[in-house]
C-alpha cells in the first residue's frame, strides 16, 4: 500500500532538518558513559502508518534484497519529543511521496521515513542545514541520520498520540508470566509468547536502515560494498532487543567474474596484497572501525576485536538502540542464517518452539548477552532443530536431505566447506507429524533431560546423534564447518544446569498442565500455570556442583513461590 501525504496550503513551513550527530568530540565521553545503560535497552517501534501486506513465502535472499532497497530510500530523524506529526509530514513530503513512516522512542522520539524514490532523499539533503555549534567542533560527515528542529515556539498540538509514541520494548518477564497465565491452553501460551517477543516489522526495517547507514561509511572506501544483517535479526528467531549482526560483503563487487578474453589484451586492477584472507579482513575492519568511531553519527563505544576467530567491530548505535557487531568475510554465518530461516519457514511449530526455549533459557540465565561458558542462542536453536528432526515422524528434514534436494544453482562451497542446500522450498516434502506445541515442549525437556551428553554429539546434518569426536561437555557439530563444535565454550557446570532445568521443567509442566479453575477473571492477574510456571525463578539456578541432580519433583521453594504469587494475585483481585 502506498501512502501519499498531502495537506492544505495553510501551514507555513517551519522545520529545519539538521544533519544530526556530526560527532562533536566533546560530547563523545558523555555518550560513552551512557552506553552501558543503553546497551540493555530494547527498542520497540510503533506503526503509525500502513501495515505491510502479507506476502507469500519469500527466500531470505529476496527478503533481504527488498529490505535493503527500502532502507536506501529511508532516513532516520531525531524529532523533538513534542513534534507535530501533521506538520512534520507536510515538511517531509515536500521532497517527494512518503511511502511509509513510523515513530519510535529510544531516549527521545525518532521517526523513520521511507520515500517512494531515492531522489527524494537527495532533495531532502539539499534543504538540510549543518548545525552551528559554538563550543564544539564538527566532523563534516553527512549521513541520513538527521535531526528536526522547530523554529516556531507554539508548535504543540496534534503531536503523535500517546498510543502512537509508546515504545514497544519486549515486555518484562513478570508481565509475560501474567499474560501467559490468562491464556487457555499451553499451545496458546506458546503462540502468545512468540507474539510478545518477536521482532516487529518496524524493528526489522530499522535494522536494515542501520546497515544502510553503515554502508554509506564503508562505501567511502568500497563503493560497491553492501552491509547485510545476519543472525537473529533476519533468521526468524530474533527477539526484540537482540543484537544486530552485520556482514560487510565485498564479494559481490564487479570484476570478480569478468569473462576472460581468449586472446588480445586484458586490463586488471592493481591491488595491494596481504599474507592471508584473515589479514585482509582484519585490515578492512580496522579501517572501517576507525571511521565508524571517528565519523559515524550515533555510533558510540566502538571496539575493534580483530584477533577473535571471526574478527569484528562492536559498537552501540545510539539512535536505534542496537548493539552492533560488524564482521567481514563471514559467509558461513550467512549460510547458517539462511538455513535457520529455511527451517523456521518450513513449519510454524519450529519458530514457536525456538522462541519458547530461548525465552525459557534466558529467564533461567542458561543463555546470556555476555559471552562466556554459557550455551549460546545459536547452539540452543540447533538443539531445538535436532530435537524436531528426531520426532517420529520428523517435523523437519536433515541438512543432508536438504543438500540432496539442491539444484546446480544452490551449489555453495565456502573455504572448502560444502554449504549447499536446497533453496526452492517447493521441493521439500514434509512428513505429516501432528504433535501439538504442548507435546513438543514437554518432549523437548524430556529429550534433553535424558540425553547422553557424555558420549554423544548433536548433529543436524545427519539428524542423528553421533559419537563425540573430541572431549567437550557439550558437542554440537557445526552444520557447515563440520570439524568444529559450536558449543565448544560451554563448561560442565552450565551443561549440568541446563539438564537439571530440563528435568525440573518437564516435571513442572506435567504438574501444571491446566489453568487453576476459578482463579481470576479476564484482565486480572491469575495464578501462573503451564508455560508461565516454567519462567518463574528456579532453585536449579543455584546448583554449582558438577553432580547431576536426581530426577526429582520441583523444589519446595518453587511450590511456595507459586503459592505466594497466588496470594498476591488474590489480594490484587480483592482490591
Ligand atoms: P542472538 O544474537 O543471541 O539473538 O542470536 P544469534 O543467532 O544472532 O547469535 P549470535 O549473535 O551469537 O551469532 C550470529 C550468527 O552467527 C548466528 O545466527 C549464526 O548464524 C552464526 N554463529 C554464531 N555462533 C556460531 C558458531 O559457533 N558457529 C557458526 N558456524 N556460526 C555461528
Ligand atoms: Mg545476534
XYZ file of C-alpha atoms and ligand atoms in Angstrom:
608
model
C 0.000 0.000 0.000
C 1.196 3.453 -0.771
C 0.845 6.465 1.446
C 0.938 9.833 -0.230
C 0.742 12.753 2.097
C -0.823 15.999 1.007
C -2.144 18.785 3.155
C -3.842 22.109 2.701
C -1.673 25.075 1.947
C -2.408 26.959 5.138
C 0.565 25.883 7.206
C 3.795 27.765 6.967
C 6.914 25.604 6.805
C 8.861 25.922 9.998
C 11.057 22.879 10.424
C 14.731 22.725 9.777
C 16.232 19.315 9.262
C 19.759 19.300 10.596
C 22.388 16.710 9.936
C 22.496 15.068 13.267
C 25.316 13.974 15.469
C 28.189 15.060 13.348
C 30.166 13.949 16.306
C 31.077 16.882 18.485
C 34.261 15.459 20.005
C 33.492 16.990 23.367
C 30.262 15.062 23.659
C 31.742 11.637 22.915
C 32.770 10.969 26.506
C 29.237 11.676 27.650
C 27.888 9.259 25.048
C 30.284 6.590 26.202
C 29.080 6.953 29.752
C 25.544 6.370 28.614
C 26.335 3.378 26.521
C 26.286 0.823 29.293
C 22.731 1.510 30.254
C 21.884 1.972 26.653
C 23.018 -1.471 25.638
C 20.442 -3.011 27.895
C 17.548 -1.175 26.321
C 15.462 -2.896 23.781
C 13.985 -0.910 21.043
C 10.432 -1.326 20.052
C 8.768 0.591 17.322
C 5.353 1.756 16.583
C 3.334 1.576 13.438
C 1.756 4.867 12.696
C 1.293 4.408 9.040
C 0.383 1.431 6.976
C 0.655 -2.261 7.651
C 2.799 -4.339 5.371
C 0.680 -6.510 3.140
C 1.114 -10.202 3.811
C 3.495 -11.741 1.373
C 3.538 -15.321 0.302
C 6.717 -17.202 1.014
C 9.972 -15.499 0.053
C 13.546 -16.702 0.218
C 15.783 -14.890 2.669
C 17.778 -13.599 -0.274
C 14.667 -11.978 -1.788
C 13.555 -10.566 1.564
C 16.994 -9.059 2.136
C 17.176 -7.504 -1.329
C 13.765 -5.902 -0.906
C 14.506 -4.575 2.552
C 17.911 -3.227 1.526
C 16.283 -1.309 -1.275
C 13.662 0.099 1.119
C 16.394 1.147 3.521
C 18.266 3.078 0.821
C 15.182 5.252 0.346
C 14.789 5.913 4.067
C 16.035 8.490 6.529
C 16.201 8.362 10.316
C 15.210 11.530 12.113
C 15.590 12.512 15.725
C 12.469 14.537 16.484
C 11.550 16.905 19.202
C 9.502 14.839 21.639
C 6.527 17.110 21.021
C 6.717 17.098 17.268
C 3.537 17.998 15.487
C 3.000 14.944 13.323
C 0.971 16.652 10.604
C 3.400 19.474 10.236
C 6.298 17.064 10.199
C 4.767 15.025 7.418
C 3.961 18.097 5.425
C 7.562 19.226 5.708
C 8.945 15.843 4.760
C 6.577 15.317 1.858
C 7.806 18.466 0.157
C 10.674 16.320 -1.070
C 8.566 13.524 -2.522
C 5.953 10.896 -1.761
C 6.349 9.201 1.575
C 5.742 5.500 1.285
C 5.883 4.634 4.938
C 6.784 6.217 8.217
C 6.696 5.398 11.877
C 7.765 6.907 15.164
C 9.532 5.147 17.972
C 11.059 6.086 21.277
C 14.629 5.457 22.299
C 15.987 8.169 24.577
C 13.819 10.618 22.697
C 11.486 10.414 19.784
C 12.667 9.207 16.388
C 10.970 8.816 13.041
C 11.835 6.540 10.149
C 10.624 7.964 6.859
C 10.703 5.869 3.718
C 10.327 7.789 0.480
C 8.902 6.281 -2.666
C 12.004 7.316 -4.608
C 15.641 7.706 -3.755
C 15.731 11.121 -5.431
C 13.604 12.406 -2.562
C 16.478 11.742 -0.159
C 18.787 13.811 -2.375
C 16.181 16.571 -2.471
C 15.827 16.445 1.318
C 19.588 16.850 1.642
C 19.527 20.000 -0.457
C 17.454 21.779 2.145
C 19.278 20.333 5.129
C 21.494 22.586 7.214
C 24.714 21.929 9.030
C 24.166 22.817 12.680
C 26.016 25.788 14.027
C 27.743 24.898 17.263
C 29.892 27.417 19.036
C 31.940 25.478 21.590
C 32.422 22.132 19.857
C 33.866 21.118 16.517
C 32.037 19.029 13.976
C 33.220 16.184 11.819
C 31.775 17.181 8.444
C 30.456 13.731 7.508
C 26.914 13.872 6.176
C 24.575 10.950 6.666
C 20.889 10.048 6.554
C 20.652 10.437 10.305
C 19.131 13.867 10.758
C 17.572 15.916 13.496
C 14.481 18.002 13.367
C 14.247 21.395 14.960
C 11.186 23.509 15.252
C 11.756 27.200 14.704
C 8.253 28.061 15.935
C 7.606 28.482 19.610
C 3.982 27.270 19.740
C 4.108 24.008 17.901
C 2.487 21.534 20.175
C -0.994 20.358 19.194
C -1.568 17.202 17.146
C 1.629 15.558 18.261
C 1.671 11.773 17.795
C -0.723 10.475 20.402
C 0.414 8.574 23.494
C -0.547 5.298 21.876
C 1.434 6.011 18.747
C 4.504 7.087 20.669
C 4.627 4.223 23.095
C 7.881 2.312 22.929
C 7.203 -1.357 22.266
C 10.106 -2.875 24.082
C 9.793 -6.550 24.798
C 7.671 -6.844 27.898
C 9.334 -7.676 31.235
C 9.295 -11.329 32.192
C 6.868 -10.801 35.102
C 4.360 -9.197 32.792
C 4.826 -12.013 30.318
C 4.163 -14.585 33.046
C 0.901 -12.816 33.898
C -0.090 -12.550 30.259
C 0.550 -16.235 29.631
C -1.388 -17.233 32.739
C -4.506 -15.762 31.144
C -4.298 -17.988 28.059
C -6.469 -21.068 27.845
C -4.021 -23.675 26.635
C -0.293 -24.257 26.605
C -0.382 -24.037 22.824
C -1.890 -20.563 23.124
C 0.677 -19.614 25.722
C 3.462 -20.561 23.354
C 1.911 -18.582 20.494
C 1.361 -15.619 22.762
C 4.990 -15.704 23.917
C 6.198 -15.633 20.308
C 3.928 -12.701 19.518
C 5.124 -10.769 22.538
C 8.814 -11.233 21.831
C 9.330 -11.452 18.079
C 10.759 -8.559 16.107
C 8.148 -6.176 14.804
C 8.004 -5.167 11.169
C 9.288 -1.706 12.105
C 12.104 -3.035 14.225
C 13.166 -5.121 11.256
C 13.098 -2.079 8.968
C 15.184 -0.140 11.432
C 17.787 -2.917 11.432
C 18.146 -2.707 7.660
C 18.277 1.074 7.837
C 21.158 0.951 10.324
C 23.013 -1.423 7.949
C 22.362 1.000 5.127
C 23.686 3.968 7.159
C 26.802 1.962 7.958
C 27.207 1.075 4.313
C 27.393 4.767 3.495
C 30.511 4.963 5.666
C 32.140 1.820 4.259
C 31.274 2.946 0.720
C 33.803 5.766 1.049
C 36.432 3.054 0.509
C 34.415 0.346 -1.199
C 31.661 1.990 -3.251
C 30.173 -1.335 -4.349
C 30.026 -2.954 -0.919
C 26.836 -3.948 0.854
C 26.237 -4.422 4.560
C 23.751 -7.164 5.314
C 22.221 -8.178 8.601
C 22.567 -11.828 9.599
C 21.877 -13.931 12.684
C 18.709 -13.436 14.686
C 17.895 -10.060 13.064
C 16.854 -11.975 9.959
C 16.730 -15.703 10.690
C 13.174 -15.526 12.052
C 14.160 -16.197 15.667
C 15.059 -12.654 16.732
C 13.665 -11.243 19.953
C 13.092 -7.515 20.431
C 16.371 -6.168 21.749
C 18.630 -8.793 20.177
C 21.952 -7.590 18.796
C 22.417 -6.547 15.174
C 24.948 -8.788 13.436
C 26.207 -7.235 10.211
C 28.282 -8.570 7.400
C 30.337 -6.313 5.125
C 30.010 -8.017 1.760
C 32.816 -7.286 -0.682
C 32.417 -10.484 -2.669
C 29.702 -9.138 -4.878
C 31.807 -6.312 -6.312
C 32.021 -6.282 -10.107
C 35.077 -7.645 -11.865
C 35.410 -10.883 -9.869
C 33.675 -12.915 -12.501
C 34.693 -10.874 -15.557
C 34.932 -13.072 -18.635
C 38.492 -13.653 -19.764
C 39.097 -12.965 -23.440
C 40.839 -15.898 -25.175
C 43.409 -13.602 -26.788
C 44.299 -9.961 -27.024
C 44.756 -7.510 -24.201
C 43.241 -7.612 -20.723
C 43.211 -4.943 -18.069
C 43.279 -5.955 -14.416
C 43.034 -3.852 -11.278
C 46.282 -3.458 -9.428
C 45.534 -4.343 -5.849
C 47.519 -4.388 -2.679
C 48.363 -7.887 -1.492
C 48.301 -9.315 2.030
C 49.523 -12.530 3.668
C 46.141 -14.126 4.134
C 42.450 -13.536 3.762
C 42.221 -13.155 7.526
C 44.795 -10.390 7.322
C 42.784 -8.591 4.645
C 39.624 -8.890 6.771
C 41.430 -7.536 9.843
C 42.851 -4.580 7.882
C 39.497 -3.675 6.351
C 37.661 -3.922 9.659
C 40.352 -1.918 11.391
C 39.954 0.973 8.946
C 36.137 0.829 8.813
C 36.044 0.529 12.604
C 38.181 3.648 12.884
C 35.823 5.529 10.537
C 32.770 4.377 12.469
C 34.436 5.562 15.657
C 35.630 8.913 14.335
C 32.907 9.820 11.847
C 29.882 7.609 12.442
C 26.937 9.686 13.676
C 25.257 7.975 16.594
C 27.917 5.219 16.844
C 29.489 5.029 20.292
C 31.662 2.673 22.318
C 33.470 1.299 19.273
C 35.704 -1.701 19.996
C 37.835 -3.424 17.388
C 38.018 -7.104 18.252
C 40.290 -8.167 15.435
C 42.008 -11.186 16.958
C 38.812 -13.156 17.535
C 38.233 -16.297 15.437
C 35.847 -14.119 13.492
C 37.259 -10.545 13.627
C 34.644 -7.898 14.332
C 33.944 -4.291 15.211
C 31.475 -3.870 18.083
C 29.643 -0.668 18.897
C 26.334 0.740 20.029
C 24.160 2.591 17.565
C 22.531 5.070 19.863
C 19.546 6.315 17.845
C 18.278 2.790 17.211
C 19.381 1.293 20.498
C 21.068 -1.629 18.762
C 24.220 -3.309 19.949
C 26.028 -3.911 16.664
C 28.660 -6.435 15.566
C 30.196 -5.736 12.171
C 32.083 -8.604 10.544
C 33.529 -9.153 7.087
C 34.266 -12.309 5.136
C 31.805 -14.247 7.276
C 29.953 -16.127 4.575
C 29.479 -19.335 6.566
C 27.476 -17.406 9.167
C 25.334 -16.022 6.355
C 24.696 -19.599 5.261
C 23.774 -20.663 8.814
C 21.354 -17.755 8.916
C 19.772 -18.873 5.644
C 19.483 -22.419 6.945
C 17.820 -21.367 10.194
C 15.459 -19.119 8.263
C 14.529 -22.010 5.984
C 13.823 -24.351 8.905
C 11.731 -21.643 10.569
C 9.640 -21.195 7.445
C 9.013 -24.910 6.921
C 6.662 -25.389 9.853
C 5.275 -22.737 12.241
C 5.972 -25.015 15.215
C 9.705 -24.543 14.634
C 9.658 -20.810 15.379
C 7.259 -21.192 18.290
C 9.365 -23.840 19.949
C 12.636 -21.995 19.361
C 11.174 -18.783 20.806
C 9.836 -20.594 23.841
C 13.050 -22.446 24.557
C 15.143 -19.293 24.024
C 12.903 -17.328 26.370
C 12.915 -20.083 28.978
C 16.704 -20.327 28.785
C 17.111 -16.564 29.165
C 14.729 -16.476 32.146
C 16.970 -19.005 33.920
C 20.272 -17.434 32.784
C 21.118 -20.516 30.739
C 21.958 -18.019 27.993
C 23.368 -14.538 28.439
C 24.092 -11.480 26.339
C 27.642 -11.548 27.717
C 29.993 -14.074 26.082
C 31.153 -16.843 28.419
C 30.808 -20.544 29.203
C 27.054 -20.363 28.575
C 25.066 -22.075 25.874
C 24.580 -19.550 23.043
C 21.259 -18.880 21.407
C 22.668 -20.306 18.208
C 23.605 -23.604 19.925
C 20.231 -23.730 21.625
C 18.450 -23.233 18.314
C 20.441 -26.067 16.762
C 19.422 -28.252 19.732
C 15.749 -27.495 19.081
C 16.166 -28.262 15.373
C 17.862 -31.548 16.208
C 15.046 -32.490 18.564
C 12.495 -31.746 15.814
C 14.428 -33.959 13.406
C 14.260 -36.771 15.978
C 10.471 -36.769 16.245
C 8.620 -39.665 14.757
C 7.778 -38.795 12.048
C 10.337 -35.962 11.849
C 8.991 -32.415 11.706
C 11.925 -31.059 9.733
C 14.365 -32.807 7.382
C 18.075 -33.304 7.937
C 20.619 -30.967 6.384
C 21.955 -33.853 4.284
C 18.472 -34.293 2.834
C 18.276 -30.567 2.051
C 21.641 -30.873 0.327
C 20.437 -33.829 -1.731
C 17.467 -31.779 -2.961
C 19.712 -28.895 -4.062
C 19.964 -27.919 -7.722
C 23.098 -26.650 -9.502
C 22.101 -23.048 -8.685
C 22.298 -23.866 -4.960
C 25.899 -25.077 -5.057
C 27.923 -23.296 -2.424
C 31.413 -24.153 -1.230
C 32.991 -21.735 1.235
C 36.616 -22.294 2.225
C 36.328 -25.988 1.318
C 33.129 -26.401 3.338
C 30.115 -27.720 1.496
C 27.356 -25.255 2.326
C 24.960 -26.454 -0.348
C 21.281 -26.924 0.423
C 18.075 -26.501 -1.487
C 16.648 -23.003 -1.812
C 13.436 -23.950 -3.620
C 11.025 -24.708 -0.790
C 8.557 -26.427 -3.072
C 10.993 -29.328 -3.472
C 10.807 -30.130 0.251
C 8.206 -32.745 1.184
C 7.344 -32.688 4.867
C 6.089 -35.695 6.772
C 2.721 -35.474 8.466
C 3.568 -35.043 12.125
C 0.576 -33.675 14.068
C 2.082 -33.184 17.522
C 0.897 -30.120 19.398
C 3.206 -27.422 20.736
C 2.414 -28.575 24.246
C 3.506 -32.123 23.469
C 6.629 -30.880 21.753
C 7.660 -28.618 24.606
C 7.173 -31.411 27.134
C 9.076 -33.858 24.959
C 11.864 -31.356 24.368
C 12.574 -31.182 28.093
C 12.380 -34.947 28.468
C 14.605 -35.498 25.447
C 17.430 -33.330 26.802
C 16.883 -34.367 30.419
C 17.843 -37.877 29.322
C 20.314 -37.150 26.504
C 23.736 -38.856 26.725
C 25.757 -35.672 26.588
C 28.761 -37.539 27.992
C 29.299 -39.633 24.891
C 27.078 -38.292 22.119
C 27.230 -35.348 19.762
C 24.281 -33.442 18.282
C 24.336 -33.460 14.502
C 21.638 -31.779 12.390
C 23.395 -32.729 9.171
C 22.617 -36.393 9.790
C 19.652 -35.865 12.115
C 21.203 -38.486 14.398
C 23.346 -38.350 17.446
C 26.930 -39.434 16.825
C 29.854 -40.434 18.984
C 31.663 -37.389 20.249
C 34.780 -36.788 18.144
C 36.510 -34.817 20.908
C 36.296 -34.182 24.614
C 33.902 -31.357 25.457
C 30.963 -31.296 27.889
C 28.566 -30.369 25.088
C 29.259 -31.254 21.472
C 27.110 -29.794 18.713
C 28.559 -30.256 15.284
C 28.834 -27.050 13.295
C 26.427 -27.689 10.379
C 28.824 -26.371 7.721
C 32.299 -26.398 9.244
C 31.776 -29.975 10.315
C 35.042 -30.397 12.220
C 34.023 -27.636 14.625
C 31.912 -27.736 17.762
C 29.549 -24.744 18.023
C 29.258 -25.201 21.781
C 32.977 -25.527 22.489
C 32.715 -22.680 25.015
C 30.182 -24.470 27.245
C 31.557 -25.844 30.516
C 30.263 -28.781 32.557
C 28.563 -26.589 35.155
C 26.489 -24.821 32.541
C 25.538 -28.077 30.876
C 24.517 -29.525 34.251
C 22.312 -26.529 34.927
C 20.673 -26.972 31.550
C 19.995 -30.659 32.170
C 18.704 -30.052 35.708
C 16.378 -27.334 34.437
C 15.094 -29.601 31.670
C 14.263 -32.221 34.313
C 12.549 -29.721 36.526
C 10.642 -28.054 33.701
C 9.426 -31.377 32.402
C 8.077 -32.195 35.872
C 6.549 -28.738 36.336
C 4.774 -28.924 33.013
C 3.244 -32.280 33.962
C 2.020 -30.813 37.254
C 0.626 -27.580 35.837
C -0.933 -28.673 32.602
C -4.206 -26.892 33.187
C -5.210 -23.457 34.413
C -6.257 -23.327 38.080
C -10.007 -23.192 37.939
C -11.926 -20.312 39.444
C -8.932 -18.059 39.926
C -9.075 -14.603 38.432
C -11.139 -13.131 35.647
C -10.256 -11.775 32.269
C -7.995 -8.743 32.534
C -6.942 -9.599 36.116
C -3.770 -11.282 37.305
C -4.216 -15.022 37.785
C -2.087 -17.846 39.097
C 0.703 -18.897 36.762
C 0.179 -22.272 35.175
C 1.618 -24.251 32.252
C 4.373 -22.398 30.433
C 4.258 -19.442 32.802
C 5.379 -21.613 35.748
C 8.451 -22.576 33.739
C 9.531 -18.955 33.584
C 9.476 -18.485 37.359
C 12.839 -18.494 39.159
C 14.147 -21.949 39.875
C 16.285 -23.449 42.580
C 18.297 -25.196 39.919
C 19.973 -21.900 39.057
C 21.824 -22.216 42.339
C 23.349 -25.586 41.518
C 27.067 -25.142 41.376
C 28.490 -28.611 41.675
C 29.139 -30.924 38.765
C 26.999 -33.586 40.423
C 23.870 -34.292 38.411
C 20.627 -33.837 40.238
C 18.423 -36.865 40.556
C 15.160 -36.791 38.662
C 13.039 -35.364 41.415
C 9.967 -33.220 41.826
C 10.325 -29.440 41.807
C 11.579 -27.925 44.978
C 9.513 -26.711 47.866
C 10.800 -23.271 47.014
C 9.069 -23.313 43.645
C 5.864 -24.519 45.213
C 5.996 -21.741 47.768
C 6.758 -19.230 45.014
C 3.649 -20.366 43.178
C 1.662 -20.027 46.380
C 2.965 -16.547 47.097
C 2.115 -15.423 43.565
C -1.357 -16.827 44.029
C -1.788 -14.951 47.327
C -0.552 -11.762 45.753
C -2.989 -12.078 42.905
C -5.891 -12.853 45.194
C -5.094 -9.698 47.122
C -4.902 -7.676 43.889
C -8.230 -9.094 42.771
C -9.849 -8.127 46.050
C -8.537 -4.553 45.978
P 21.189 -13.691 19.439
O 22.067 -12.590 18.945
O 21.682 -14.259 20.725
O 19.757 -13.343 19.459
O 21.281 -14.921 18.404
P 22.089 -15.043 17.050
O 21.544 -16.226 16.315
O 22.124 -13.748 16.313
O 23.530 -15.407 17.565
P 24.895 -14.605 17.513
O 24.663 -13.147 17.512
O 25.749 -15.179 18.588
O 25.507 -15.072 16.139
C 25.041 -14.593 14.902
C 25.053 -15.684 13.883
O 26.395 -16.137 13.697
C 24.245 -16.926 14.230
O 22.887 -16.835 13.935
C 24.931 -17.962 13.383
O 24.479 -17.863 12.061
C 26.370 -17.522 13.461
N 27.074 -18.183 14.570
C 27.091 -17.859 15.855
N 27.831 -18.698 16.562
C 28.325 -19.563 15.686
C 29.200 -20.677 15.789
O 29.691 -21.061 16.843
N 29.463 -21.314 14.631
C 28.938 -20.909 13.447
N 29.218 -21.568 12.343
N 28.134 -19.894 13.319
C 27.838 -19.223 14.414
Mg 22.939 -11.987 17.139
